[in-house]
């Protein structure tokens, strides 16, 4: 009897182990099967080393990438070049970020049917960008390095996000053997993964901080003699601007006026407001995390604080994040965060749909309205409204000095104030010289194409 009881106990232990093992397998299957299916070696969603789970189209339905079988891109060479940094190349030097993050949605996996798109046409990812606008931006950049981006600050949809230099993935150059420098940094998505000395576009941040914390700042007058001494150091302007109020100081981009403003705001307040406005924070969307910016005046001398408020010193901004800050000004203090993938469908089923995410309130509506008025004045009195027909553009230019005898980077950032065209933008032309003269012709062409696309939708 004891022997039977012992055997029965052993059997119960084996049964318990078996049931436990089955339970563990079922739990692992339920919680991790989607990850197993889309791992990088899965034959269900990959063709050799490339994702083979569907197609990618732009906001107007233009085919940009077909990942099934032999990887193929748009039929137009200009479109292939203009969208390279989002769709990747065949060699894997530039990642297929907008597809790889949505492999599960593109493959159509569920626990009951498995990869039910396998052997079928696969998924269809629709991007927010327009191939037409991307191509217009590439033409306008005319071979220069940098980035230009435009997004809808109400919805978060990115209409344009171009990074240059670029190349045709169907006819890749010998980048490793290039000695001209034409393809230097071609593998980098400058919109998302680069940071730049902002130059005078940062004066919008300083203006906002001054309006928040300096009493009666709009009533004060700043005198510019062309230079302002800080002991043995000094801040200089290209010319003496004379007497300026805050609005005039921003329109004339007066370094001496902003050096004086920096002492009124102070280092502690500047750092606090930079953090409040999220200027240096990274953004994450569609599996992409942008690089962080930098603003640190903890141990800065008075002249260093002055240069930091002018957008020099150790200041660094990421184009995507600064564009979003422009959107928050346009949106009355907050904006939608940018995104690139609008939706994914597999057959008749929608497996992903983007949802707008707010930045949160970065500033009061009253402050945003004042900044819009100042930036509109910049365009009306300095840059020229005729450059943007049919659009009410508010903006600030910047010329970021690089040192070492290099030509300055040209910067331009702002937004469109019209209700029907809620667009914020940033333009960076590396070694382009003066901000407005280099960037305004580029932006003019791109915004005109954005307007045409929006009017047609």
Tab-separated table of C-alpha atoms in Angstrom:
chain	number	residue	atom	x	y	z
A	1	UNK	CA	0.000	0.000	0.000
A	2	UNK	CA	2.839	2.399	0.870
A	3	UNK	CA	4.521	1.580	-2.456
A	4	UNK	CA	1.305	2.434	-4.389
A	5	UNK	CA	0.896	5.640	-2.430
A	6	UNK	CA	4.501	6.614	-3.177
A	7	UNK	CA	4.054	5.915	-6.897
A	8	UNK	CA	0.828	7.903	-6.960
A	9	UNK	CA	2.608	10.821	-5.293
A	10	UNK	CA	5.385	10.715	-7.885
A	11	UNK	CA	2.781	10.695	-10.677
A	12	UNK	CA	1.043	13.676	-9.136
A	13	UNK	CA	4.345	15.521	-9.049
A	14	UNK	CA	4.944	14.746	-12.751
A	15	UNK	CA	1.393	15.824	-13.601
A	16	UNK	CA	1.888	19.065	-11.651
A	17	UNK	CA	5.150	19.731	-13.504
A	18	UNK	CA	3.428	18.997	-16.843
A	19	UNK	CA	0.477	21.260	-16.067
A	20	UNK	CA	2.828	23.950	-14.815
A	21	UNK	CA	4.952	23.653	-17.950
A	22	UNK	CA	1.909	23.895	-20.208
A	23	UNK	CA	0.695	26.897	-18.232
A	24	UNK	CA	4.092	28.566	-18.490
A	25	UNK	CA	4.219	27.933	-22.251
A	26	UNK	CA	0.712	29.335	-22.721
A	27	UNK	CA	1.620	32.429	-20.685
A	28	UNK	CA	4.835	32.943	-22.649
A	29	UNK	CA	2.938	32.459	-25.900
A	30	UNK	CA	0.234	34.936	-24.933
A	31	UNK	CA	2.608	37.627	-23.702
A	32	UNK	CA	5.566	37.191	-26.098
A	33	UNK	CA	4.353	35.578	-29.332
A	34	UNK	CA	4.123	38.922	-31.111
A	35	UNK	CA	7.784	39.568	-30.302
A	36	UNK	CA	8.823	36.070	-31.414
A	37	UNK	CA	7.088	36.536	-34.749
A	38	UNK	CA	8.695	39.900	-35.539
A	39	UNK	CA	12.232	39.188	-34.342
A	40	UNK	CA	14.894	40.057	-36.922
A	41	UNK	CA	15.300	36.498	-38.231
A	42	UNK	CA	11.624	35.701	-38.698
A	43	UNK	CA	10.890	34.437	-42.249
A	44	UNK	CA	7.257	35.485	-41.804
A	45	UNK	CA	7.983	39.225	-41.884
A	46	UNK	CA	11.499	39.459	-43.335
A	47	UNK	CA	12.957	38.797	-46.767
A	48	UNK	CA	16.657	38.020	-46.130
A	49	UNK	CA	17.732	41.025	-43.988
A	50	UNK	CA	14.992	43.447	-45.132
A	51	UNK	CA	11.543	43.837	-43.709
A	52	UNK	CA	9.168	42.174	-46.162
A	53	UNK	CA	5.805	43.010	-44.725
A	54	UNK	CA	4.147	45.540	-47.042
A	55	UNK	CA	4.289	48.958	-48.620
A	56	UNK	CA	4.760	52.547	-47.481
A	57	UNK	CA	2.888	55.451	-49.092
A	58	UNK	CA	2.845	59.204	-48.536
A	59	UNK	CA	-0.163	61.261	-47.413
A	60	UNK	CA	-1.479	61.379	-50.990
A	61	UNK	CA	-1.071	57.654	-51.639
A	62	UNK	CA	2.163	57.883	-53.636
A	63	UNK	CA	4.174	54.656	-53.302
A	64	UNK	CA	7.435	55.334	-51.475
A	65	UNK	CA	8.650	51.854	-50.573
A	66	UNK	CA	7.661	48.251	-51.291
A	67	UNK	CA	9.375	45.895	-48.845
A	68	UNK	CA	7.997	42.652	-50.317
A	69	UNK	CA	10.466	40.492	-52.214
A	70	UNK	CA	13.082	42.669	-53.861
A	71	UNK	CA	13.044	45.994	-52.028
A	72	UNK	CA	11.817	48.750	-54.358
A	73	UNK	CA	11.433	52.491	-53.929
A	74	UNK	CA	9.452	55.243	-55.651
A	75	UNK	CA	9.742	55.444	-59.419
A	76	UNK	CA	10.912	59.076	-59.237
A	77	UNK	CA	14.598	59.575	-58.372
A	78	UNK	CA	13.964	62.909	-56.636
A	79	UNK	CA	11.391	61.284	-54.341
A	80	UNK	CA	13.780	58.444	-53.536
A	81	UNK	CA	16.462	60.910	-52.482
A	82	UNK	CA	14.059	63.146	-50.569
A	83	UNK	CA	12.646	60.300	-48.445
A	84	UNK	CA	15.843	58.274	-47.936
A	85	UNK	CA	16.386	59.148	-44.274
A	86	UNK	CA	12.976	57.763	-43.326
A	87	UNK	CA	12.894	54.688	-45.566
A	88	UNK	CA	16.532	53.580	-45.409
A	89	UNK	CA	18.883	52.142	-48.018
A	90	UNK	CA	19.482	48.574	-49.166
A	91	UNK	CA	22.883	48.353	-47.476
A	92	UNK	CA	21.449	49.128	-44.042
A	93	UNK	CA	23.595	52.228	-43.497
A	94	UNK	CA	20.374	54.164	-42.893
A	95	UNK	CA	17.734	52.323	-40.891
A	96	UNK	CA	14.147	51.728	-42.053
A	97	UNK	CA	12.823	53.374	-38.914
A	98	UNK	CA	9.311	54.175	-40.038
A	99	UNK	CA	8.708	50.556	-41.023
A	100	UNK	CA	10.655	48.619	-38.408
A	101	UNK	CA	8.773	50.207	-35.491
A	102	UNK	CA	5.472	48.993	-36.966
A	103	UNK	CA	6.479	45.476	-38.002
A	104	UNK	CA	3.775	43.903	-35.843
A	105	UNK	CA	1.078	46.163	-37.305
A	106	UNK	CA	2.427	45.679	-40.854
A	107	UNK	CA	2.564	41.891	-40.566
A	108	UNK	CA	-0.992	41.608	-39.270
A	109	UNK	CA	-0.192	39.251	-36.392
A	110	UNK	CA	-2.722	38.065	-33.850
A	111	UNK	CA	-2.681	35.130	-31.454
A	112	UNK	CA	-5.491	33.252	-33.195
A	113	UNK	CA	-4.537	33.601	-36.859
A	114	UNK	CA	-0.785	34.180	-36.553
A	115	UNK	CA	0.741	36.303	-39.337
A	116	UNK	CA	-2.425	36.396	-41.391
A	117	UNK	CA	-0.860	38.710	-43.995
A	118	UNK	CA	1.849	36.141	-44.786
A	119	UNK	CA	1.685	35.342	-48.493
A	120	UNK	CA	-0.818	38.165	-49.047
A	121	UNK	CA	-0.073	41.752	-50.167
A	122	UNK	CA	0.893	42.603	-46.581
A	123	UNK	CA	0.441	45.836	-44.667
A	124	UNK	CA	0.132	49.390	-45.917
A	125	UNK	CA	1.712	52.144	-43.833
A	126	UNK	CA	0.630	55.681	-44.660
A	127	UNK	CA	3.020	58.478	-43.745
A	128	UNK	CA	2.100	62.069	-43.009
A	129	UNK	CA	4.809	63.471	-45.301
A	130	UNK	CA	4.108	64.539	-48.869
A	131	UNK	CA	6.448	63.315	-51.599
A	132	UNK	CA	5.702	66.543	-53.488
A	133	UNK	CA	6.787	68.712	-50.560
A	134	UNK	CA	9.867	66.582	-49.867
A	135	UNK	CA	10.931	66.921	-53.515
A	136	UNK	CA	10.332	70.687	-53.447
A	137	UNK	CA	12.475	70.946	-50.321
A	138	UNK	CA	15.297	68.952	-51.915
A	139	UNK	CA	15.255	71.189	-54.986
A	140	UNK	CA	15.218	74.319	-52.829
A	141	UNK	CA	18.216	73.165	-50.772
A	142	UNK	CA	20.158	72.993	-54.052
A	143	UNK	CA	22.843	70.614	-52.846
A	144	UNK	CA	23.492	72.331	-49.519
A	145	UNK	CA	23.636	70.423	-46.243
A	146	UNK	CA	21.073	70.854	-43.514
A	147	UNK	CA	17.427	70.188	-42.829
A	148	UNK	CA	14.019	71.704	-43.422
A	149	UNK	CA	10.878	70.539	-41.684
A	150	UNK	CA	7.240	71.616	-41.554
A	151	UNK	CA	4.511	70.125	-39.390
A	152	UNK	CA	0.872	70.713	-38.481
A	153	UNK	CA	1.005	71.974	-34.897
A	154	UNK	CA	-2.668	71.136	-34.327
A	155	UNK	CA	-2.559	67.486	-35.429
A	156	UNK	CA	1.159	66.660	-35.158
A	157	UNK	CA	1.448	65.499	-38.793
A	158	UNK	CA	4.882	66.113	-40.334
A	159	UNK	CA	4.397	67.300	-43.912
A	160	UNK	CA	8.095	67.675	-44.640
A	161	UNK	CA	11.263	66.525	-42.893
A	162	UNK	CA	14.206	66.587	-45.268
A	163	UNK	CA	17.810	65.874	-44.322
A	164	UNK	CA	20.704	66.619	-46.670
A	165	UNK	CA	23.073	65.466	-48.041
A	166	UNK	CA	21.174	62.505	-49.388
A	167	UNK	CA	21.500	60.060	-52.283
A	168	UNK	CA	19.472	57.799	-54.522
A	169	UNK	CA	19.198	54.324	-52.921
A	170	UNK	CA	18.788	52.872	-56.428
A	171	UNK	CA	22.087	54.447	-57.471
A	172	UNK	CA	24.198	54.839	-54.307
A	173	UNK	CA	27.501	56.719	-54.583
A	174	UNK	CA	30.829	55.513	-53.259
A	175	UNK	CA	30.548	57.397	-49.985
A	176	UNK	CA	33.508	55.625	-48.363
A	177	UNK	CA	35.735	56.656	-51.260
A	178	UNK	CA	34.401	60.203	-51.625
A	179	UNK	CA	37.025	62.891	-51.026
A	180	UNK	CA	34.935	65.932	-52.015
A	181	UNK	CA	33.019	66.121	-48.725
A	182	UNK	CA	29.731	66.228	-50.629
A	183	UNK	CA	28.389	63.191	-48.771
A	184	UNK	CA	29.820	63.950	-45.347
A	185	UNK	CA	27.168	63.009	-42.787
A	186	UNK	CA	24.878	61.503	-45.427
A	187	UNK	CA	23.897	58.660	-43.108
A	188	UNK	CA	22.684	61.067	-40.390
A	189	UNK	CA	19.060	62.200	-40.177
A	190	UNK	CA	19.787	65.824	-39.302
A	191	UNK	CA	16.177	66.622	-38.400
A	192	UNK	CA	16.031	64.008	-35.637
A	193	UNK	CA	19.601	63.175	-34.721
A	194	UNK	CA	21.597	66.409	-35.011
A	195	UNK	CA	21.956	69.388	-32.740
A	196	UNK	CA	22.997	72.882	-33.784
A	197	UNK	CA	24.163	76.137	-32.267
A	198	UNK	CA	20.891	78.054	-32.660
A	199	UNK	CA	22.174	81.571	-33.135
A	200	UNK	CA	19.567	84.303	-33.017
A	201	UNK	CA	16.506	82.050	-33.348
A	202	UNK	CA	17.184	81.429	-29.648
A	203	UNK	CA	16.368	85.091	-28.977
A	204	UNK	CA	12.707	84.057	-29.127
A	205	UNK	CA	13.359	81.937	-26.018
A	206	UNK	CA	15.110	84.836	-24.275
A	207	UNK	CA	12.279	87.187	-25.256
A	208	UNK	CA	9.723	84.794	-23.785
A	209	UNK	CA	11.689	84.508	-20.533
A	210	UNK	CA	12.020	88.301	-20.290
A	211	UNK	CA	8.293	88.793	-20.846
A	212	UNK	CA	7.609	86.281	-18.076
A	213	UNK	CA	9.945	87.530	-15.351
A	214	UNK	CA	11.092	91.122	-15.972
A	215	UNK	CA	8.482	93.679	-14.834
A	216	UNK	CA	7.533	96.267	-17.476
A	217	UNK	CA	10.059	94.831	-19.933
A	218	UNK	CA	8.039	96.128	-22.888
A	219	UNK	CA	8.402	99.699	-21.593
A	220	UNK	CA	12.171	99.566	-21.330
A	221	UNK	CA	14.558	101.052	-23.898
A	222	UNK	CA	17.883	99.453	-24.784
A	223	UNK	CA	20.704	101.501	-26.290
A	224	UNK	CA	23.022	99.844	-28.820
A	225	UNK	CA	26.327	101.537	-29.724
A	226	UNK	CA	27.523	98.543	-31.712
A	227	UNK	CA	29.270	96.881	-28.786
A	228	UNK	CA	28.755	96.336	-25.072
A	229	UNK	CA	31.679	95.801	-22.724
A	230	UNK	CA	31.826	93.222	-19.948
A	231	UNK	CA	35.180	94.050	-18.324
A	232	UNK	CA	37.840	92.905	-20.774
A	233	UNK	CA	35.225	91.094	-22.892
A	234	UNK	CA	32.431	92.468	-25.003
A	235	UNK	CA	29.346	91.636	-27.046
A	236	UNK	CA	29.210	93.093	-30.537
A	237	UNK	CA	26.591	93.916	-33.168
A	238	UNK	CA	27.178	94.411	-36.879
A	239	UNK	CA	26.116	98.033	-36.471
A	240	UNK	CA	24.878	100.467	-33.863
A	241	UNK	CA	21.092	100.100	-33.627
A	242	UNK	CA	20.478	103.088	-31.359
A	243	UNK	CA	17.424	103.000	-29.097
A	244	UNK	CA	15.243	99.882	-29.226
A	245	UNK	CA	12.352	98.478	-27.250
A	246	UNK	CA	11.965	94.712	-26.822
A	247	UNK	CA	10.009	94.235	-30.053
A	248	UNK	CA	12.544	96.305	-31.979
A	249	UNK	CA	15.433	94.420	-30.393
A	250	UNK	CA	13.996	91.119	-31.651
A	251	UNK	CA	13.227	92.476	-35.134
A	252	UNK	CA	16.725	93.945	-35.493
A	253	UNK	CA	18.295	90.925	-33.759
A	254	UNK	CA	20.349	93.301	-31.641
A	255	UNK	CA	23.025	91.434	-29.691
A	256	UNK	CA	23.760	94.391	-27.428
A	257	UNK	CA	20.100	94.737	-26.439
A	258	UNK	CA	19.839	91.028	-25.668
A	259	UNK	CA	23.071	91.177	-23.671
A	260	UNK	CA	21.383	93.806	-21.483
A	261	UNK	CA	18.218	91.709	-21.286
A	262	UNK	CA	20.267	88.709	-20.182
A	263	UNK	CA	21.381	90.562	-17.052
A	264	UNK	CA	17.760	91.409	-16.213
A	265	UNK	CA	16.550	87.838	-16.641
A	266	UNK	CA	19.540	86.175	-14.954
A	267	UNK	CA	21.077	82.732	-15.315
A	268	UNK	CA	18.715	80.963	-12.916
A	269	UNK	CA	15.592	82.217	-14.674
A	270	UNK	CA	16.996	81.426	-18.116
A	271	UNK	CA	17.659	77.827	-17.145
A	272	UNK	CA	14.236	77.550	-15.532
A	273	UNK	CA	12.396	78.821	-18.610
A	274	UNK	CA	14.453	76.743	-21.047
A	275	UNK	CA	13.362	73.718	-19.020
A	276	UNK	CA	9.746	74.923	-18.880
A	277	UNK	CA	9.611	75.411	-22.661
A	278	UNK	CA	11.219	71.941	-23.152
A	279	UNK	CA	13.847	73.451	-25.463
A	280	UNK	CA	16.530	70.866	-24.718
A	281	UNK	CA	14.304	67.827	-24.083
A	282	UNK	CA	14.350	64.920	-26.575
A	283	UNK	CA	11.170	63.948	-28.403
A	284	UNK	CA	10.066	60.379	-29.102
A	285	UNK	CA	7.754	59.426	-31.959
A	286	UNK	CA	7.365	56.353	-34.193
A	287	UNK	CA	10.194	54.591	-32.372
A	288	UNK	CA	12.577	57.510	-32.969
A	289	UNK	CA	14.084	59.527	-30.121
A	290	UNK	CA	15.661	62.833	-31.074
A	291	UNK	CA	18.919	64.020	-29.582
A	292	UNK	CA	18.844	66.360	-26.607
A	293	UNK	CA	19.766	70.010	-26.775
A	294	UNK	CA	21.946	71.896	-24.302
A	295	UNK	CA	21.605	75.044	-22.254
A	296	UNK	CA	23.814	75.321	-19.171
A	297	UNK	CA	24.851	78.644	-17.672
A	298	UNK	CA	25.399	77.328	-14.151
A	299	UNK	CA	28.930	78.738	-13.895
A	300	UNK	CA	28.742	81.235	-16.752
A	301	UNK	CA	30.335	84.656	-16.454
A	302	UNK	CA	28.199	87.697	-17.287
A	303	UNK	CA	29.475	87.870	-20.876
A	304	UNK	CA	28.940	84.127	-21.320
A	305	UNK	CA	25.364	84.454	-20.072
A	306	UNK	CA	24.903	87.292	-22.570
A	307	UNK	CA	26.138	85.158	-25.474
A	308	UNK	CA	23.949	82.268	-24.329
A	309	UNK	CA	20.864	84.481	-24.506
A	310	UNK	CA	21.915	85.439	-28.041
A	311	UNK	CA	22.047	81.736	-28.961
A	312	UNK	CA	25.798	81.156	-28.828
A	313	UNK	CA	28.054	80.063	-25.922
A	314	UNK	CA	27.405	76.305	-25.433
A	315	UNK	CA	23.770	76.409	-26.638
A	316	UNK	CA	22.570	73.475	-28.766
A	317	UNK	CA	19.087	72.811	-30.147
A	318	UNK	CA	17.591	69.875	-32.031
A	319	UNK	CA	15.584	70.951	-35.116
A	320	UNK	CA	12.588	68.713	-34.356
A	321	UNK	CA	12.262	69.959	-30.787
A	322	UNK	CA	12.700	73.634	-31.708
A	323	UNK	CA	10.082	73.300	-34.452
A	324	UNK	CA	7.704	71.926	-31.822
A	325	UNK	CA	8.415	74.941	-29.592
A	326	UNK	CA	7.451	77.176	-32.508
A	327	UNK	CA	4.234	75.168	-32.779
A	328	UNK	CA	3.476	75.805	-29.107
A	329	UNK	CA	3.772	79.567	-29.616
A	330	UNK	CA	1.449	79.340	-32.622
A	331	UNK	CA	-0.980	77.108	-30.722
A	332	UNK	CA	-1.555	79.491	-27.841
A	333	UNK	CA	0.962	77.906	-25.490
A	334	UNK	CA	0.755	74.223	-26.438
A	335	UNK	CA	0.963	72.097	-29.556
A	336	UNK	CA	0.659	68.548	-30.777
A	337	UNK	CA	3.916	66.625	-30.759
A	338	UNK	CA	5.111	65.650	-34.263
A	339	UNK	CA	4.711	62.193	-35.777
A	340	UNK	CA	5.378	60.581	-39.161
A	341	UNK	CA	3.254	57.423	-39.414
A	342	UNK	CA	-0.444	58.166	-39.812
A	343	UNK	CA	-1.917	54.671	-40.019
A	344	UNK	CA	-1.268	51.031	-40.884
A	345	UNK	CA	-3.729	48.701	-42.573
A	346	UNK	CA	-3.589	45.006	-43.359
A	347	UNK	CA	-6.272	44.186	-45.890
A	348	UNK	CA	-9.475	45.765	-44.617
A	349	UNK	CA	-8.313	45.907	-41.002
A	350	UNK	CA	-6.685	48.984	-39.516
A	351	UNK	CA	-3.935	47.781	-37.205
A	352	UNK	CA	-2.579	51.182	-36.171
A	353	UNK	CA	-3.928	54.738	-36.069
A	354	UNK	CA	-1.897	57.704	-34.832
A	355	UNK	CA	-3.336	59.760	-31.991
A	356	UNK	CA	-2.206	63.355	-31.324
A	357	UNK	CA	-0.163	63.840	-28.154
A	358	UNK	CA	0.051	67.309	-26.617
A	359	UNK	CA	3.216	68.996	-25.427
A	360	UNK	CA	1.218	70.247	-22.480
A	361	UNK	CA	0.952	73.943	-21.697
A	362	UNK	CA	4.424	75.452	-22.130
A	363	UNK	CA	3.383	79.071	-21.649
A	364	UNK	CA	0.304	81.173	-21.094
A	365	UNK	CA	-1.890	82.103	-24.027
A	366	UNK	CA	-1.169	85.779	-23.284
A	367	UNK	CA	2.572	85.222	-23.665
A	368	UNK	CA	2.070	83.190	-26.850
A	369	UNK	CA	-0.054	85.965	-28.372
A	370	UNK	CA	2.646	88.561	-27.604
A	371	UNK	CA	5.369	86.387	-29.140
A	372	UNK	CA	3.225	85.851	-32.259
A	373	UNK	CA	2.836	89.622	-32.584
A	374	UNK	CA	6.608	90.135	-32.253
A	375	UNK	CA	7.447	87.413	-34.774
A	376	UNK	CA	4.871	88.687	-37.252
A	377	UNK	CA	6.491	92.112	-36.938
A	378	UNK	CA	9.842	90.502	-37.851
A	379	UNK	CA	8.414	89.315	-41.163
A	380	UNK	CA	6.549	92.535	-41.882
A	381	UNK	CA	9.488	94.843	-41.171
A	382	UNK	CA	12.577	92.735	-41.997
A	383	UNK	CA	12.062	89.510	-43.969
A	384	UNK	CA	9.208	90.614	-46.245
A	385	UNK	CA	5.638	89.303	-46.348
A	386	UNK	CA	5.893	89.059	-50.162
A	387	UNK	CA	8.089	86.010	-49.726
A	388	UNK	CA	5.088	84.044	-48.454
A	389	UNK	CA	2.076	84.858	-50.669
A	390	UNK	CA	-1.265	83.812	-49.208
A	391	UNK	CA	0.250	82.984	-45.811
A	392	UNK	CA	0.663	84.932	-42.567
A	393	UNK	CA	4.151	83.934	-41.508
A	394	UNK	CA	5.722	84.727	-38.136
A	395	UNK	CA	9.430	83.957	-37.830
A	396	UNK	CA	12.924	84.650	-36.533
A	397	UNK	CA	16.205	84.228	-38.375
A	398	UNK	CA	19.540	83.203	-36.943
A	399	UNK	CA	23.171	83.247	-37.993
A	400	UNK	CA	25.001	80.802	-35.762
A	401	UNK	CA	28.722	81.454	-35.570
A	402	UNK	CA	30.877	78.325	-35.640
A	403	UNK	CA	34.399	79.644	-35.145
A	404	UNK	CA	37.547	78.299	-36.741
A	405	UNK	CA	37.039	80.394	-39.847
A	406	UNK	CA	33.929	78.466	-40.855
A	407	UNK	CA	31.017	80.166	-42.574
A	408	UNK	CA	28.087	80.492	-40.162
A	409	UNK	CA	25.073	78.208	-40.241
A	410	UNK	CA	21.896	79.889	-41.432
A	411	UNK	CA	18.777	79.265	-39.310
A	412	UNK	CA	15.125	80.231	-39.665
A	413	UNK	CA	12.210	79.153	-37.470
A	414	UNK	CA	8.583	80.114	-37.057
A	415	UNK	CA	5.033	79.283	-38.039
A	416	UNK	CA	2.031	80.217	-40.144
A	417	UNK	CA	-0.662	82.015	-38.135
A	418	UNK	CA	-3.564	81.253	-40.503
A	419	UNK	CA	-6.281	78.977	-39.102
A	420	UNK	CA	-6.486	76.909	-42.301
A	421	UNK	CA	-2.691	76.402	-42.481
A	422	UNK	CA	-1.514	75.576	-38.934
A	423	UNK	CA	2.126	74.977	-39.844
A	424	UNK	CA	5.323	75.372	-37.821
A	425	UNK	CA	8.746	75.088	-39.437
A	426	UNK	CA	12.496	75.171	-39.090
A	427	UNK	CA	15.198	75.588	-41.740
A	428	UNK	CA	18.918	74.915	-41.235
A	429	UNK	CA	21.391	75.578	-44.052
A	430	UNK	CA	24.828	74.535	-42.864
A	431	UNK	CA	27.541	77.080	-43.689
A	432	UNK	CA	24.810	79.089	-45.392
A	433	UNK	CA	25.831	82.465	-43.977
A	434	UNK	CA	23.080	84.892	-43.010
A	435	UNK	CA	19.899	83.250	-41.753
A	436	UNK	CA	17.226	85.109	-43.695
A	437	UNK	CA	19.043	85.413	-47.021
A	438	UNK	CA	19.882	81.690	-47.118
A	439	UNK	CA	16.715	80.240	-45.576
A	440	UNK	CA	13.817	82.426	-46.732
A	441	UNK	CA	14.043	81.391	-50.438
A	442	UNK	CA	14.072	77.725	-49.362
A	443	UNK	CA	11.143	78.138	-46.983
A	444	UNK	CA	9.144	80.163	-49.488
A	445	UNK	CA	9.137	77.295	-51.983
A	446	UNK	CA	8.378	74.634	-49.381
A	447	UNK	CA	5.508	76.496	-47.713
A	448	UNK	CA	3.966	77.208	-51.123
A	449	UNK	CA	4.012	73.454	-51.854
A	450	UNK	CA	2.581	72.691	-48.396
A	451	UNK	CA	-0.249	75.134	-49.057
A	452	UNK	CA	-0.978	73.497	-52.420
A	453	UNK	CA	-1.098	70.016	-50.856
A	454	UNK	CA	-3.382	71.196	-48.058
A	455	UNK	CA	-5.670	73.026	-50.486
A	456	UNK	CA	-5.988	69.868	-52.583
A	457	UNK	CA	-6.839	67.595	-49.657
